[in-house]
Short mmCIF file of C-alpha atoms in Angstrom, two decimals:
data_model
loop_
_atom_site.label_atom_id
_atom_site.label_comp_id
_atom_site.label_asym_id
_atom_site.label_seq_id
_atom_site.Cartn_x
_atom_site.Cartn_y
_atom_site.Cartn_z
CA UNK A 1 76.30 35.35 -137.03
CA UNK A 2 76.05 32.05 -138.91
CA UNK A 3 72.63 30.20 -138.07
CA UNK A 4 72.25 26.99 -139.90
CA UNK A 5 70.41 24.09 -137.61
CA UNK A 6 70.35 22.01 -140.59
CA UNK A 7 73.98 21.76 -140.26
CA UNK A 8 76.41 20.56 -137.61
CA UNK A 9 79.29 23.09 -135.97
CA UNK A 10 81.54 23.41 -133.31
CA UNK A 11 81.59 26.14 -130.64
CA UNK A 12 78.97 28.91 -130.82
CA UNK A 13 79.78 31.88 -132.81
CA UNK A 14 79.96 34.24 -129.56
CA UNK A 15 81.95 31.58 -127.79
CA UNK A 16 84.43 31.53 -130.96
CA UNK A 17 84.46 35.72 -130.96
CA UNK A 18 84.72 36.27 -127.32
CA UNK A 19 87.79 34.14 -127.10
CA UNK A 20 89.51 35.71 -129.83
CA UNK A 21 88.55 38.90 -128.19
CA UNK A 22 89.98 37.89 -125.09
CA UNK A 23 93.53 36.93 -126.83
CA UNK A 24 93.54 40.48 -128.14
CA UNK A 25 93.75 41.86 -124.24
CA UNK A 26 97.11 40.68 -123.97
CA UNK A 27 98.51 42.51 -127.11
CA UNK A 28 100.02 45.96 -127.42
CA UNK A 29 96.94 48.40 -128.14
CA UNK A 30 97.05 49.35 -132.22
CA UNK A 31 95.04 52.36 -131.59
CA UNK A 32 95.22 55.40 -129.21
CA UNK A 33 99.05 56.72 -129.58
CA UNK A 34 100.62 54.68 -126.92
CA UNK A 35 102.39 51.95 -129.14
CA UNK A 36 105.48 53.61 -131.18
CA UNK A 37 106.10 50.89 -133.38
CA UNK A 38 104.34 48.03 -135.87
CA UNK A 39 100.95 50.40 -135.80
CA UNK A 40 99.97 53.54 -138.10
CA UNK A 41 97.38 54.89 -136.62
CA UNK A 42 95.35 57.87 -138.56
CA UNK A 43 93.40 58.50 -135.51
CA UNK A 44 90.02 59.28 -137.78
CA UNK A 45 86.92 58.06 -136.27
CA UNK A 46 84.93 55.75 -138.71
CA UNK A 47 88.24 54.93 -140.68
CA UNK A 48 88.90 51.17 -139.19
CA UNK A 49 85.13 50.76 -139.88
CA UNK A 50 85.32 51.69 -143.22
CA UNK A 51 88.29 49.16 -144.01
CA UNK A 52 86.65 46.48 -142.35
CA UNK A 53 83.19 46.69 -144.42
CA UNK A 54 85.36 47.23 -147.65
CA UNK A 55 87.70 44.04 -146.74
CA UNK A 56 83.96 42.34 -146.27
CA UNK A 57 82.79 43.09 -149.65
CA UNK A 58 85.95 41.68 -151.02
CA UNK A 59 86.97 39.16 -148.86
CA UNK A 60 85.54 36.12 -151.16
CA UNK A 61 86.95 37.78 -154.42
CA UNK A 62 89.84 35.74 -155.29
CA UNK A 63 92.76 38.23 -156.64
CA UNK A 64 94.48 35.57 -158.73
CA UNK A 65 92.52 35.85 -161.99
CA UNK A 66 91.31 39.47 -163.27
CA UNK A 67 89.57 38.11 -166.24
CA UNK A 68 87.05 36.28 -163.46
CA UNK A 69 86.93 38.91 -161.26
CA UNK A 70 87.22 42.04 -163.11
CA UNK A 71 86.78 44.29 -160.19
CA UNK A 72 90.31 43.75 -158.98
CA UNK A 73 91.76 44.92 -162.28
CA UNK A 74 89.91 47.96 -161.47
CA UNK A 75 91.12 48.84 -157.82
CA UNK A 76 94.59 47.96 -158.50
CA UNK A 77 94.71 50.25 -161.14
CA UNK A 78 92.97 52.95 -159.07
CA UNK A 79 95.62 52.01 -156.42
CA UNK A 80 98.65 52.13 -158.42
CA UNK A 81 97.72 54.98 -160.32
CA UNK A 82 97.06 57.08 -157.08
CA UNK A 83 100.90 55.92 -155.75
CA UNK A 84 102.21 56.69 -159.67
CA UNK A 85 100.17 59.69 -159.45
CA UNK A 86 102.12 60.92 -156.51
CA UNK A 87 105.74 59.18 -156.73
CA UNK A 88 105.94 58.28 -160.40
CA UNK A 89 107.04 59.75 -163.98
CA UNK A 90 105.28 59.18 -166.85
CA UNK A 91 104.72 55.67 -167.87
CA UNK A 92 105.14 54.20 -164.56
CA UNK A 93 103.60 50.90 -164.00
CA UNK A 94 103.33 49.01 -160.51
CA UNK A 95 101.58 46.26 -158.73
CA UNK A 96 99.82 45.85 -155.12
CA UNK A 97 101.18 43.26 -153.10
CA UNK A 98 100.60 42.16 -149.45
CA UNK A 99 103.68 44.50 -147.79
CA UNK A 100 106.83 46.22 -148.09
CA UNK A 101 109.12 42.61 -147.73
CA UNK A 102 107.11 41.00 -150.96
CA UNK A 103 107.40 44.67 -152.68
CA UNK A 104 111.07 44.40 -152.08
CA UNK A 105 111.09 40.73 -153.16
CA UNK A 106 109.73 41.51 -156.11
CA UNK A 107 111.75 44.55 -156.90
CA UNK A 108 115.20 42.40 -156.67
CA UNK A 109 113.59 39.49 -158.45
CA UNK A 110 112.87 41.82 -161.47
CA UNK A 111 116.22 43.31 -161.24
CA UNK A 112 117.98 39.91 -161.11
CA UNK A 113 116.05 38.61 -164.24
CA UNK A 114 116.86 41.88 -166.28
CA UNK A 115 120.40 41.50 -165.14
CA UNK A 116 120.54 38.39 -166.61
CA UNK A 117 118.54 38.55 -169.60
CA UNK A 118 119.60 41.93 -170.88
CA UNK A 119 123.03 42.45 -169.38
CA UNK A 120 124.16 38.61 -169.31
CA UNK A 121 124.95 38.66 -165.94
CA UNK A 122 125.06 34.97 -163.92
CA UNK A 123 126.27 36.12 -160.84
CA UNK A 124 124.43 39.13 -160.05
CA UNK A 125 125.38 41.47 -156.92
CA UNK A 126 123.06 43.33 -154.62
CA UNK A 127 124.83 46.67 -153.32
CA UNK A 128 123.15 47.90 -150.11
CA UNK A 129 123.80 50.80 -147.51
CA UNK A 130 124.03 48.93 -143.81
CA UNK A 131 120.97 50.80 -143.13
CA UNK A 132 118.85 49.19 -145.43
CA UNK A 133 116.32 46.93 -144.75
CA UNK A 134 116.71 43.45 -143.55
CA UNK A 135 114.27 42.58 -146.35
CA UNK A 136 116.68 43.04 -149.17
CA UNK A 137 119.13 40.39 -147.54
CA UNK A 138 116.11 38.16 -147.55
CA UNK A 139 115.44 38.53 -151.02
CA UNK A 140 118.66 37.99 -151.89
CA UNK A 141 118.72 34.91 -149.78
CA UNK A 142 115.73 33.74 -151.55
CA UNK A 143 116.69 34.90 -155.15
CA UNK A 144 120.81 33.77 -154.87
CA UNK A 145 121.91 37.54 -154.90
CA UNK A 146 125.32 38.04 -153.38
CA UNK A 147 125.01 41.56 -151.04
CA UNK A 148 127.71 43.58 -151.01
CA UNK A 149 127.18 46.16 -148.11
CA UNK A 150 128.40 49.68 -147.62
CA UNK A 151 129.05 51.00 -144.09
CA UNK A 152 126.80 54.71 -143.72
CA UNK A 153 128.25 57.86 -142.46
CA UNK A 154 128.37 57.11 -138.61
CA UNK A 155 127.05 60.72 -138.02
CA UNK A 156 124.63 61.04 -140.12
CA UNK A 157 123.69 57.33 -140.40
CA UNK A 158 122.91 58.27 -144.04
CA UNK A 159 124.20 56.28 -147.49
CA UNK A 160 127.65 57.39 -148.24
CA UNK A 161 127.29 58.30 -151.75
CA UNK A 162 130.94 57.94 -152.95
CA UNK A 163 131.18 54.60 -151.26
CA UNK A 164 127.77 53.21 -152.94
CA UNK A 165 129.15 54.36 -155.93
CA UNK A 166 132.89 52.67 -155.51
CA UNK A 167 130.78 49.58 -154.56
CA UNK A 168 129.24 49.19 -157.93
CA UNK A 169 130.48 46.52 -160.42
CA UNK A 170 130.03 44.51 -163.52
CA UNK A 171 128.24 42.12 -161.35
CA UNK A 172 125.76 44.58 -159.63
CA UNK A 173 121.95 44.14 -160.61
CA UNK A 174 120.70 46.72 -158.32
CA UNK A 175 121.93 49.38 -155.97
CA UNK A 176 119.44 50.72 -152.88
CA UNK A 177 118.54 53.83 -151.34
CA UNK A 178 116.23 54.39 -148.37
CA UNK A 179 113.74 57.02 -147.56
CA UNK A 180 113.91 56.82 -144.84
CA UNK A 181 115.82 54.17 -143.57
CA UNK A 182 113.77 52.41 -140.55
CA UNK A 183 116.55 52.39 -138.24
CA UNK A 184 117.02 56.04 -137.71
CA UNK A 185 114.17 57.24 -140.03
CA UNK A 186 117.10 59.67 -142.13
CA UNK A 187 117.01 59.86 -145.91
CA UNK A 188 119.30 58.93 -148.00
CA UNK A 189 121.02 60.86 -150.96
CA UNK A 190 119.06 59.44 -153.88
CA UNK A 191 120.16 61.47 -156.33
CA UNK A 192 123.85 61.05 -156.25
CA UNK A 193 123.18 56.86 -155.68
CA UNK A 194 120.94 56.91 -158.87
CA UNK A 195 123.16 59.03 -160.92
CA UNK A 196 126.10 57.02 -160.30
CA UNK A 197 124.07 53.75 -160.94
CA UNK A 198 122.83 54.81 -164.40
CA UNK A 199 126.56 55.67 -165.33
CA UNK A 200 127.14 52.16 -164.97
CA UNK A 201 123.73 50.95 -166.64
CA UNK A 202 122.45 49.79 -163.00
CA UNK A 203 119.07 49.82 -161.66
CA UNK A 204 118.25 51.62 -158.36
CA UNK A 205 115.49 50.73 -156.50
CA UNK A 206 114.12 53.18 -154.10
CA UNK A 207 112.81 51.64 -150.27
CA UNK A 208 110.04 54.32 -149.57
CA UNK A 209 108.21 51.45 -148.11
CA UNK A 210 108.02 54.24 -144.84
CA UNK A 211 108.44 57.71 -146.65
CA UNK A 212 106.74 57.22 -150.02
CA UNK A 213 103.21 58.45 -148.92
CA UNK A 214 104.05 60.75 -146.18
CA UNK A 215 106.91 62.68 -147.46
CA UNK A 216 104.95 64.11 -150.80
CA UNK A 217 102.33 65.16 -148.42
CA UNK A 218 104.96 67.09 -145.76
CA UNK A 219 106.18 68.45 -148.92
CA UNK A 220 102.23 69.80 -149.73
CA UNK A 221 102.08 70.33 -146.01
CA UNK A 222 105.02 72.96 -146.53
CA UNK A 223 107.90 71.09 -145.29
CA UNK A 224 111.12 70.66 -147.18
CA UNK A 225 111.96 67.62 -148.97
CA UNK A 226 114.55 66.23 -151.24
CA UNK A 227 113.57 64.78 -154.38
CA UNK A 228 113.53 60.93 -154.03
CA UNK A 229 110.86 59.39 -156.35
CA UNK A 230 110.37 58.17 -160.19
CA UNK A 231 111.40 61.50 -160.93
CA UNK A 232 114.67 61.21 -160.07
CA UNK A 233 117.26 60.27 -163.00
CA UNK A 234 118.33 57.08 -162.55
CA UNK A 235 115.70 55.80 -160.14
CA UNK A 236 113.89 52.34 -161.65
CA UNK A 237 111.97 51.44 -159.31
CA UNK A 238 110.14 52.06 -155.91
CA UNK A 239 108.13 50.31 -153.12
CA UNK A 240 105.44 52.42 -150.97
CA UNK A 241 103.35 50.67 -147.86
CA UNK A 242 100.03 51.85 -148.16
CA UNK A 243 99.86 50.22 -144.17
CA UNK A 244 102.01 52.88 -142.99
CA UNK A 245 101.17 56.58 -143.78
CA UNK A 246 98.57 55.81 -145.92
CA UNK A 247 96.94 54.16 -142.73
CA UNK A 248 95.09 51.04 -145.00
CA UNK A 249 94.92 48.06 -142.72
CA UNK A 250 98.12 45.64 -142.91
CA UNK A 251 98.79 43.65 -145.81
CA UNK A 252 99.04 46.73 -148.62
CA UNK A 253 101.58 47.96 -150.63
CA UNK A 254 103.09 49.01 -154.23
CA UNK A 255 105.93 48.29 -156.07
CA UNK A 256 106.48 51.04 -158.69
CA UNK A 257 108.68 50.89 -162.09
CA UNK A 258 109.52 53.57 -164.54
CA UNK A 259 108.00 51.38 -167.28
CA UNK A 260 106.06 48.20 -168.06
CA UNK A 261 108.73 46.84 -169.93
CA UNK A 262 110.96 46.49 -166.78
CA UNK A 263 107.89 45.11 -164.34
CA UNK A 264 107.66 42.00 -167.09
CA UNK A 265 110.40 40.94 -165.43
CA UNK A 266 108.54 40.23 -162.50
CA UNK A 267 105.98 38.61 -163.89
CA UNK A 268 105.79 34.46 -163.48
CA UNK A 269 104.19 32.56 -166.23
CA UNK A 270 103.91 28.75 -166.88
CA UNK A 271 102.18 26.79 -169.52
CA UNK A 272 104.05 23.58 -169.03
CA UNK A 273 101.49 21.68 -167.00
CA UNK A 274 97.93 20.23 -167.73
CA UNK A 275 96.06 22.89 -165.70
CA UNK A 276 94.98 26.24 -166.30
CA UNK A 277 97.30 28.48 -167.87
CA UNK A 278 99.51 30.36 -164.56
CA UNK A 279 100.54 34.06 -164.75
CA UNK A 280 101.35 35.45 -161.34
CA UNK A 281 102.53 39.10 -161.28
CA UNK A 282 103.27 38.33 -157.44
CA UNK A 283 104.71 35.93 -155.07
CA UNK A 284 101.02 34.93 -153.99
CA UNK A 285 98.56 33.38 -156.19
CA UNK A 286 95.09 33.18 -154.98
CA UNK A 287 94.99 35.86 -152.61
CA UNK A 288 91.51 37.43 -151.26
CA UNK A 289 90.38 41.04 -152.78
CA UNK A 290 89.46 42.19 -149.64
CA UNK A 291 93.07 43.90 -148.77
CA UNK A 292 92.90 45.68 -151.88
CA UNK A 293 89.51 46.83 -151.30
CA UNK A 294 90.08 48.33 -148.35
CA UNK A 295 93.20 50.00 -149.23
CA UNK A 296 91.48 51.54 -152.12
CA UNK A 297 88.77 52.63 -149.86
CA UNK A 298 90.95 54.22 -146.88
CA UNK A 299 92.79 56.20 -150.01
CA UNK A 300 89.29 57.48 -151.71
CA UNK A 301 87.97 58.17 -148.25
CA UNK A 302 91.07 60.27 -146.79
CA UNK A 303 91.57 62.21 -150.19
CA UNK A 304 94.68 64.25 -151.10
CA UNK A 305 93.83 67.38 -148.52
CA UNK A 306 93.11 64.53 -145.76
CA UNK A 307 96.93 63.06 -146.11
CA UNK A 308 98.04 66.54 -146.29
CA UNK A 309 96.39 67.49 -143.13
CA UNK A 310 97.53 64.02 -141.51
CA UNK A 311 101.37 64.68 -142.58
CA UNK A 312 100.74 67.91 -141.28
CA UNK A 313 100.18 66.15 -137.77
CA UNK A 314 103.05 64.08 -137.58
CA UNK A 315 105.17 66.73 -138.46
CA UNK A 316 104.23 68.67 -135.58
CA UNK A 317 104.22 65.82 -133.39
CA UNK A 318 107.90 65.29 -134.68
CA UNK A 319 109.14 68.97 -133.84
CA UNK A 320 107.98 68.51 -130.33
CA UNK A 321 109.25 65.19 -129.36
CA UNK A 322 112.36 66.24 -130.68
CA UNK A 323 112.55 68.92 -128.90
CA UNK A 324 111.83 67.41 -125.78
CA UNK A 325 114.43 64.38 -126.24
CA UNK A 326 116.98 67.14 -127.11
CA UNK A 327 116.29 68.74 -123.79
CA UNK A 328 116.86 65.75 -121.73
CA UNK A 329 120.45 65.06 -120.27
CA UNK A 330 122.26 62.42 -121.62
CA UNK A 331 119.73 61.98 -124.57
CA UNK A 332 120.71 61.78 -128.04
CA UNK A 333 118.84 62.05 -131.53
CA UNK A 334 120.52 59.76 -133.94
CA UNK A 335 120.91 61.41 -137.53
CA UNK A 336 117.72 64.05 -138.40
CA UNK A 337 114.82 62.34 -138.73
CA UNK A 338 112.80 63.34 -141.17
CA UNK A 339 109.75 61.25 -141.96
CA UNK A 340 107.94 60.75 -139.02
CA UNK A 341 110.51 57.86 -137.72
CA UNK A 342 112.94 59.06 -133.98
CA UNK A 343 115.63 57.29 -132.76
CA UNK A 344 117.49 58.02 -129.55
CA UNK A 345 120.43 56.88 -127.16
CA UNK A 346 121.11 57.61 -123.95
CA UNK A 347 124.15 57.81 -121.63
CA UNK A 348 124.91 58.06 -117.88
CA UNK A 349 126.51 61.33 -118.11
CA UNK A 350 126.27 64.42 -120.69
CA UNK A 351 127.87 63.55 -123.96
CA UNK A 352 128.83 60.03 -122.64
CA UNK A 353 128.90 56.70 -124.66
CA UNK A 354 125.59 55.34 -125.41
CA UNK A 355 124.87 52.55 -122.78
CA UNK A 356 123.00 49.81 -123.67
CA UNK A 357 122.28 48.68 -120.25
CA UNK A 358 120.66 51.92 -119.34
CA UNK A 359 119.11 52.19 -122.79
CA UNK A 360 117.01 48.55 -122.09
CA UNK A 361 116.01 49.16 -118.67
CA UNK A 362 114.71 52.60 -120.14
CA UNK A 363 112.83 50.47 -122.53
CA UNK A 364 111.02 48.18 -119.94
CA UNK A 365 110.20 51.14 -117.40
CA UNK A 366 108.26 52.53 -120.25
CA UNK A 367 106.81 49.54 -121.26
CA UNK A 368 105.39 49.02 -117.56
CA UNK A 369 104.12 52.73 -117.85
CA UNK A 370 102.04 51.59 -120.76
CA UNK A 371 104.54 52.67 -123.66
CA UNK A 372 105.96 50.77 -126.29
CA UNK A 373 109.15 51.88 -127.62
CA UNK A 374 111.64 49.52 -130.03
CA UNK A 375 114.95 48.73 -128.56
CA UNK A 376 117.59 48.46 -131.46
CA UNK A 377 120.81 46.97 -130.77
CA UNK A 378 124.37 48.36 -131.63
CA UNK A 379 125.32 46.82 -135.43
CA UNK A 380 128.73 47.74 -137.35
CA UNK A 381 129.84 50.51 -134.81
CA UNK A 382 126.39 52.22 -135.12
CA UNK A 383 124.98 52.76 -131.21
CA UNK A 384 122.17 51.10 -129.50
CA UNK A 385 118.88 52.78 -129.59
CA UNK A 386 115.55 53.63 -128.80
CA UNK A 387 113.20 53.77 -132.19
CA UNK A 388 109.50 55.61 -131.93
CA UNK A 389 107.10 55.84 -135.01
CA UNK A 390 104.80 58.45 -134.95
CA UNK A 391 101.69 58.82 -136.36
CA UNK A 392 98.72 61.17 -136.30
CA UNK A 393 97.31 59.11 -132.82
CA UNK A 394 100.56 60.21 -131.39
CA UNK A 395 100.06 63.82 -131.66
CA UNK A 396 98.39 64.20 -128.44
CA UNK A 397 100.58 61.75 -126.44
CA UNK A 398 103.93 63.47 -126.79
CA UNK A 399 103.52 65.60 -123.87
CA UNK A 400 102.72 62.72 -121.59
CA UNK A 401 105.24 60.52 -123.18
CA UNK A 402 108.02 62.96 -122.37
CA UNK A 403 107.26 63.51 -118.87
CA UNK A 404 106.62 59.41 -118.17
CA UNK A 405 110.17 59.25 -120.22
CA UNK A 406 112.20 61.80 -117.67
CA UNK A 407 110.64 59.74 -114.83
CA UNK A 408 111.45 56.37 -116.28
CA UNK A 409 114.89 57.85 -116.97
CA UNK A 410 115.53 58.47 -113.64
CA UNK A 411 114.79 55.42 -112.09
CA UNK A 412 116.54 53.20 -115.38
CA UNK A 413 119.73 55.00 -114.26
CA UNK A 414 119.21 54.12 -110.52
CA UNK A 415 119.26 50.40 -111.51
CA UNK A 416 121.93 47.93 -111.51
CA UNK A 417 123.65 47.41 -114.75
CA UNK A 418 123.12 44.61 -116.84
CA UNK A 419 126.16 43.01 -118.29
CA UNK A 420 127.41 40.11 -120.05
CA UNK A 421 129.94 37.75 -118.18
CA UNK A 422 133.64 38.11 -120.66
CA UNK A 423 134.19 35.14 -120.11
CA UNK A 424 130.67 33.84 -121.51
CA UNK A 425 130.72 36.28 -124.74
CA UNK A 426 134.47 34.83 -124.88
CA UNK A 427 132.96 31.18 -125.20
CA UNK A 428 130.24 32.39 -127.62
CA UNK A 429 132.37 33.97 -129.95
CA UNK A 430 133.93 30.54 -130.78
CA UNK A 431 130.92 28.71 -130.97
CA UNK A 432 129.84 27.59 -134.69
CA UNK A 433 126.39 28.22 -135.15
CA UNK A 434 125.69 25.34 -137.73
CA UNK A 435 127.27 23.01 -135.49
CA UNK A 436 125.11 23.53 -132.53
CA UNK A 437 122.49 20.37 -131.69
CA UNK A 438 119.11 21.04 -130.08
CA UNK A 439 120.22 20.08 -126.72
CA UNK A 440 123.08 22.62 -127.31
CA UNK A 441 120.79 25.64 -128.62
CA UNK A 442 118.06 24.83 -125.57
CA UNK A 443 120.91 25.33 -123.27
CA UNK A 444 121.73 28.57 -124.36
CA UNK A 445 117.85 29.68 -124.73
CA UNK A 446 117.07 28.44 -121.17
CA UNK A 447 120.42 30.53 -119.78
CA UNK A 448 119.32 34.06 -121.63
CA UNK A 449 115.56 33.23 -120.07
CA UNK A 450 113.88 31.81 -123.45
CA UNK A 451 113.73 27.98 -122.66
CA UNK A 452 110.75 25.85 -123.77
CA UNK A 453 107.91 27.14 -121.52
CA UNK A 454 109.12 30.18 -120.07
CA UNK A 455 106.92 32.37 -121.97
CA UNK A 456 108.02 35.91 -123.21
CA UNK A 457 110.31 37.37 -120.53
CA UNK A 458 108.38 40.45 -118.50
CA UNK A 459 111.39 42.62 -118.92
CA UNK A 460 113.88 42.31 -121.94
CA UNK A 461 116.91 44.08 -120.66
CA UNK A 462 119.07 41.14 -119.57
CA UNK A 463 117.86 38.85 -122.62
CA UNK A 464 118.82 41.88 -125.24
CA UNK A 465 122.25 42.86 -123.66
CA UNK A 466 122.89 38.92 -123.84
CA UNK A 467 121.89 38.93 -127.74
CA UNK A 468 123.89 42.19 -128.21
CA UNK A 469 126.86 40.07 -127.27
CA UNK A 470 126.80 37.53 -129.46
CA UNK A 471 128.41 37.06 -132.63
CA UNK A 472 125.62 37.84 -135.74
CA UNK A 473 125.69 34.49 -136.89
CA UNK A 474 125.05 33.07 -133.61
CA UNK A 475 122.52 35.77 -132.76
CA UNK A 476 120.50 34.85 -135.73
CA UNK A 477 120.42 30.92 -134.87
CA UNK A 478 119.04 31.57 -131.49
CA UNK A 479 116.71 34.25 -132.61
CA UNK A 480 114.98 31.69 -135.38
CA UNK A 481 115.03 28.62 -132.60
CA UNK A 482 113.46 30.82 -130.00
CA UNK A 483 110.56 32.08 -133.03
CA UNK A 484 110.58 28.47 -133.65
CA UNK A 485 109.46 27.54 -130.12
CA UNK A 486 106.82 30.29 -129.62
CA UNK A 487 105.17 29.00 -133.24
CA UNK A 488 105.08 25.24 -131.91
CA UNK A 489 101.89 22.93 -131.42
CA UNK A 490 102.01 21.89 -127.79
#
């Protein structure tokens, strides 16, 4: 506790910490295996404490300049080296980043600059399966690339290899495959996509943010995993989040390139100002060494055998969950989940059409029972679903989850369906999101139950049914305005 009576200060440290603990009480639990999205829990006693101590030891170290803080270079080389050994090829080089979004942003920046300087492309395109993570669209918006979105197979939810190849042009800077895709947890046909890219001289990025650490360890645990990493000809870069199935704290990822020559396009250097010469490998300049240190510590502590055992627990939990879901009437698992992520939809009748209202009522009922399952809305012919992320901590919760799911499904089927007035949906389809003023936006948000001062809704089904009915551009505008209302100083 800080104690210096000679200096004036504000509130007592004990009071400050007590308020922080009280604020956490309203959050979904991050440990215990009942939150099936956003968190990755190894379930290992002492791991959180180890990460916290490692972070504290390096919290004040500035990762901006490894010549002043050489420990940063040592730790990063160790972490990137561990990733390269697991997923790389001889000569692979990479960078530690703050998360999957930054890793993807850097990979897209690298591809854009490579296309510009090596291939002379001035209007680059980014070719994506429709299931690619939204971070690629964010990167394209930030960096000025045109996105070319290719529909996936509607049965398997995997990228369509032939359609992806056909979408490549002389302007394509980068093509993307996911291992797995977040929405459905299925693995795209990496080898075929990468081969098509190589034939056109196009870079190929594998988004392994979720699967990059667990898939090799699943293979070591005896599961069949098709090749997806830099050992696959034509794959030129790859991203893997260590704060997912490597169980580091949030803010730990690596972007990996086939060689240092490609990685150099990622860097930013500037000497045209009167301050110190600037060279930044990442989007961030100044950054705490704490996140790097805690990731390094967790990797060292768990070790290869530990990660293999943890992957086996996830696989076993996935087997039991999938069998249980498939035994429930009206429940359909989407695709062939391969790396801890599962998506399922529900219908009112066996083999019936997915029922969004029922699905969202089910999510609300489960939340009242203490479980968080992530609702995902329909998109481009792909059905709405509930998404679950399995971790070792969920292994002991699968049976309880399935029991509550059966109870909640019966109750949800008895609730009045939630629907959107067709006239309202038709009216919304005619709105121009860019021309809506603040009062109009406030009115729509209020109609949806998200008006100023309303707080977060207790049940989300009415809100999400409305969102599902709106055109994409209007949906995005409302979501941005809603989040803006949440993060607003009184």
